[in-house]
CSV table of C-alpha atoms in Angstrom, one decimal:
chain,number,residue,atom,x,y,z
A,446,MET,CA,-8.2,-202.8,136.4
A,447,ASP,CA,-5.1,-204.5,135.1
A,448,ASN,CA,-2.9,-202.6,137.6
A,449,LEU,CA,-5.1,-203.5,140.5
A,450,ALA,CA,-5.1,-207.1,139.5
A,451,THR,CA,-1.3,-207.2,139.6
A,452,ALA,CA,-1.2,-205.6,143.0
A,453,HIS,CA,-3.1,-208.6,144.4
A,454,ASP,CA,-1.3,-211.3,142.4
A,455,THR,CA,0.4,-213.9,144.5
A,456,HIS,CA,3.7,-215.6,144.0
A,457,GLU,CA,4.0,-218.8,146.0
A,458,GLY,CA,1.3,-217.5,148.4
A,459,ALA,CA,2.7,-214.0,149.1
A,460,ALA,CA,0.6,-211.0,148.3
A,461,HIS,CA,2.5,-208.3,146.4
A,462,SER,CA,2.1,-204.6,146.6
A,463,ALA,CA,1.9,-202.2,143.7
A,464,THR,CA,5.7,-201.9,143.9
A,465,GLY,CA,6.1,-205.5,142.9
A,466,LEU,CA,7.6,-206.3,146.3
A,467,SER,CA,5.8,-208.8,148.5
A,468,ASN,CA,3.9,-207.2,151.4
A,469,VAL,CA,6.2,-208.7,154.0
A,470,LYS,CA,9.3,-207.5,152.1
A,471,LEU,CA,7.8,-204.0,151.9
A,472,GLY,CA,7.1,-204.2,155.6
A,473,MET,CA,10.7,-205.1,156.3
A,474,TRP,CA,11.9,-202.1,154.2
A,475,LEU,CA,9.5,-199.8,156.1
A,476,PHE,CA,10.8,-201.2,159.4
A,477,LEU,CA,14.4,-200.7,158.3
A,478,GLY,CA,13.5,-197.1,157.4
A,479,THR,CA,12.4,-196.4,160.9
A,480,GLU,CA,15.6,-198.1,162.2
A,481,CYS,CA,17.6,-195.7,160.0
A,482,LEU,CA,15.9,-192.8,161.9
A,483,LEU,CA,16.7,-194.3,165.2
A,484,PHE,CA,20.4,-194.9,164.4
A,485,GLY,CA,20.6,-191.5,162.6
A,486,GLY,CA,19.6,-189.9,165.9
A,487,LEU,CA,22.0,-192.0,167.9
A,488,ILE,CA,24.9,-191.4,165.5
A,489,SER,CA,24.2,-187.7,165.4
A,490,THR,CA,24.2,-187.5,169.2
A,491,TYR,CA,27.5,-189.4,169.4
A,492,MET,CA,29.1,-187.2,166.8
A,493,LEU,CA,28.0,-184.1,168.8
A,494,TYR,CA,29.2,-185.4,172.1
A,495,ARG,CA,32.4,-187.4,171.2
A,496,GLY,CA,34.6,-184.5,172.0
A,497,ARG,CA,32.9,-183.6,175.3
A,498,VAL,CA,34.9,-185.2,177.9
A,499,GLY,CA,35.0,-183.4,181.2
A,500,THR,CA,36.3,-186.3,183.3
A,501,GLY,CA,37.6,-189.7,182.3
A,502,PRO,CA,39.6,-190.8,179.3
A,503,ARG,CA,39.3,-189.3,175.8
A,504,PRO,CA,38.3,-191.5,172.8
A,505,SER,CA,41.9,-191.6,171.6
A,506,GLN,CA,43.0,-193.0,175.0
A,507,VAL,CA,40.6,-196.0,175.0
A,508,PHE,CA,39.9,-197.0,171.4
A,509,ASP,CA,41.8,-200.0,170.2
A,510,ILE,CA,41.8,-199.5,166.4
A,511,PRO,CA,43.4,-202.8,165.5
A,512,PHE,CA,40.9,-204.8,167.7
A,513,THR,CA,38.0,-202.8,166.3
A,514,SER,CA,39.2,-203.4,162.8
A,515,VAL,CA,39.3,-207.1,163.3
A,516,SER,CA,35.9,-207.0,164.9
A,517,SER,CA,34.5,-205.0,162.0
A,518,PHE,CA,36.0,-207.5,159.5
A,519,VAL,CA,34.3,-210.4,161.3
A,520,LEU,CA,30.9,-208.6,161.1
A,521,LEU,CA,31.5,-207.7,157.4
A,522,MET,CA,32.4,-211.4,156.7
A,523,SER,CA,29.0,-212.3,158.2
A,524,SER,CA,27.4,-210.3,155.5
A,525,LEU,CA,29.1,-212.5,152.9
A,526,THR,CA,28.0,-215.6,154.6
A,527,MET,CA,24.4,-214.2,154.7
A,528,VAL,CA,24.6,-213.6,151.0
A,529,LEU,CA,25.6,-217.2,150.6
A,530,ALA,CA,22.7,-218.3,152.7
A,531,VAL,CA,20.3,-216.3,150.5
A,532,SER,CA,21.9,-217.8,147.4
A,533,ALA,CA,21.5,-221.4,148.8
A,534,ALA,CA,17.8,-220.6,149.6
A,535,HIS,CA,17.2,-219.5,146.0
A,536,LYS,CA,18.8,-222.8,144.9
A,537,ARG,CA,16.7,-224.7,147.5
A,538,ASP,CA,19.7,-226.3,149.1
A,539,GLU,CA,18.5,-226.9,152.7
A,540,ARG,CA,21.9,-228.1,153.9
A,541,LEU,CA,23.8,-225.1,152.7
A,542,ILE,CA,21.0,-222.7,154.0
A,543,GLY,CA,21.5,-224.1,157.5
A,544,LEU,CA,25.3,-224.1,157.2
A,545,TRP,CA,25.6,-220.5,156.0
A,546,LEU,CA,23.0,-219.2,158.5
A,547,LEU,CA,24.9,-221.0,161.3
A,548,ILE,CA,28.2,-219.5,160.3
A,549,THR,CA,26.6,-216.0,160.0
A,550,ALA,CA,25.2,-216.4,163.6
A,551,LEU,CA,28.6,-217.6,164.9
A,552,LEU,CA,30.4,-214.6,163.3
A,553,GLY,CA,27.8,-212.3,164.8
A,554,ALA,CA,28.3,-213.9,168.2
A,555,THR,CA,32.0,-213.4,167.8
A,556,PHE,CA,31.4,-209.7,167.1
A,557,VAL,CA,29.2,-209.4,170.2
A,558,GLY,CA,31.7,-211.2,172.3
A,559,GLY,CA,34.4,-208.7,171.1
A,560,GLN,CA,32.1,-205.8,172.0
A,561,VAL,CA,31.6,-207.2,175.5
A,562,TYR,CA,35.4,-207.5,175.8
A,563,GLU,CA,35.9,-203.9,174.6
A,564,PHE,CA,33.2,-202.5,176.9
A,565,THR,CA,34.9,-204.2,179.9
A,566,ALA,CA,38.3,-202.8,178.8
A,567,PHE,CA,36.9,-199.3,178.4
A,568,TYR,CA,35.2,-199.5,181.8
A,569,ASN,CA,38.4,-200.7,183.4
A,570,GLU,CA,40.2,-197.7,181.8
A,571,GLY,CA,37.8,-195.3,183.4
A,572,LEU,CA,35.2,-194.8,180.7
A,573,GLY,CA,31.8,-195.5,182.3
A,574,PHE,CA,28.3,-194.7,181.1
A,575,SER,CA,28.0,-191.7,183.4
A,576,THR,CA,31.7,-190.6,183.2
A,577,SER,CA,31.0,-188.0,180.4
A,578,LEU,CA,28.7,-187.1,177.6
A,579,PHE,CA,31.1,-189.0,175.3
A,580,GLY,CA,30.8,-192.1,177.4
A,581,SER,CA,27.0,-191.9,177.6
A,582,SER,CA,26.6,-191.4,173.9
A,583,PHE,CA,29.2,-194.0,173.0
A,584,TYR,CA,27.7,-196.7,175.2
A,585,THR,CA,24.2,-195.9,174.1
A,586,LEU,CA,25.0,-196.0,170.4
A,587,THR,CA,27.1,-199.2,170.5
A,588,GLY,CA,24.8,-200.8,173.0
A,589,PHE,CA,21.8,-200.3,170.8
A,590,HIS,CA,23.8,-201.8,167.9
A,591,GLY,CA,24.9,-204.7,170.0
A,592,VAL,CA,21.2,-205.4,171.0
A,593,HIS,CA,20.3,-205.3,167.3
A,594,VAL,CA,23.1,-207.8,166.4
A,595,THR,CA,21.9,-210.1,169.2
A,596,VAL,CA,18.3,-210.0,168.0
A,597,GLY,CA,19.7,-210.8,164.5
A,598,ILE,CA,21.6,-213.8,166.0
A,599,ILE,CA,18.4,-215.0,167.6
A,600,MET,CA,16.5,-214.7,164.3
A,601,LEU,CA,19.3,-216.5,162.5
A,602,MET,CA,19.3,-219.4,165.0
A,603,ALA,CA,15.5,-219.6,164.9
A,604,LEU,CA,15.7,-219.8,161.1
A,605,VAL,CA,18.4,-222.5,161.4
A,606,GLY,CA,16.0,-224.6,163.6
A,607,MET,CA,13.0,-223.9,161.3
A,608,ASN,CA,15.0,-224.9,158.3
A,609,ARG,CA,16.2,-228.1,159.9
A,610,ASN,CA,12.6,-229.0,160.9
A,611,LYS,CA,11.3,-227.9,157.5
A,612,ARG,CA,9.0,-225.4,159.1
A,613,ILE,CA,9.8,-222.2,157.3
A,614,PRO,CA,6.5,-220.6,156.3
A,615,GLY,CA,5.8,-219.5,152.8
A,616,ASP,CA,8.6,-218.9,150.3
A,617,ARG,CA,11.8,-220.1,152.0
A,618,ALA,CA,14.0,-218.0,149.9
A,619,GLU,CA,12.0,-214.9,150.7
A,620,VAL,CA,12.1,-215.6,154.5
A,621,VAL,CA,15.9,-216.0,154.4
A,622,GLU,CA,16.2,-212.9,152.3
A,623,LEU,CA,14.1,-210.9,154.8
A,624,ILE,CA,16.4,-211.9,157.7
A,625,GLY,CA,19.3,-211.1,155.3
A,626,LEU,CA,18.0,-207.6,154.8
A,627,TYR,CA,17.9,-207.0,158.6
A,628,TRP,CA,21.4,-208.5,159.0
A,629,HIS,CA,22.9,-206.4,156.2
A,630,PHE,CA,21.3,-203.3,157.8
A,631,VAL,CA,23.0,-204.1,161.1
A,632,ASP,CA,26.3,-204.5,159.3
A,633,VAL,CA,25.9,-201.2,157.4
A,634,VAL,CA,25.0,-199.3,160.7
A,635,TRP,CA,28.3,-200.5,162.2
A,636,VAL,CA,30.3,-199.3,159.3
C-alpha cells in the first residue's frame, strides 16, 4: 500500500506517477517519444532519397554550409536561453523567466526566418518540392521541423504572456520545464 500511496501523492497540486514524474511531465515524455518516431521516419526517408536527383540541382550545389552553421548556432543558443528560463522559474524570478523565454522565442524566430530565406534561395536555384525525390524529402523533413519550431515559438510567447499576467497554472517551474523539454527536443532533431 505504501507504493500505491506514493503514486498518488501530490507536489504543489500535480499528481505523480509511479515513476516519480508528474503525470503531465510523463505525458510530455510520451508525446516526445511519438515525435521521435515521426522524425525518425522523416530522417530515414531523407537519408534514403538524398542522392536521388534525376533533375534539378544536387544537394552540394544548393546547400550553404556557412549559413546553415550560423542558423544552427542560433537554434542551439536558444537551448541555452531555455535552460536559463527554467533556472529562473525554479528560483521564482518572474522577470527573468519572461526575459529568457522572450529571448528564446526571438532566437527561434530568427532560425525560422533563416529557413524561409534558405527555402527561397533553394527554390530560385531550381530545387522545388516536386523537382526530385531529394527535393521532396528535404522540404518535407525541414518543413515539418520548421512547423515544430513555430509551434514552440507560439508556446513560448503564450508562456511569456501567462507569466506576465501571473496566470501560469500549477507549478510554474514545471510548466516552464515542460515547454523546455519540447524546445530541447526540437533543437536535438535539428542537430
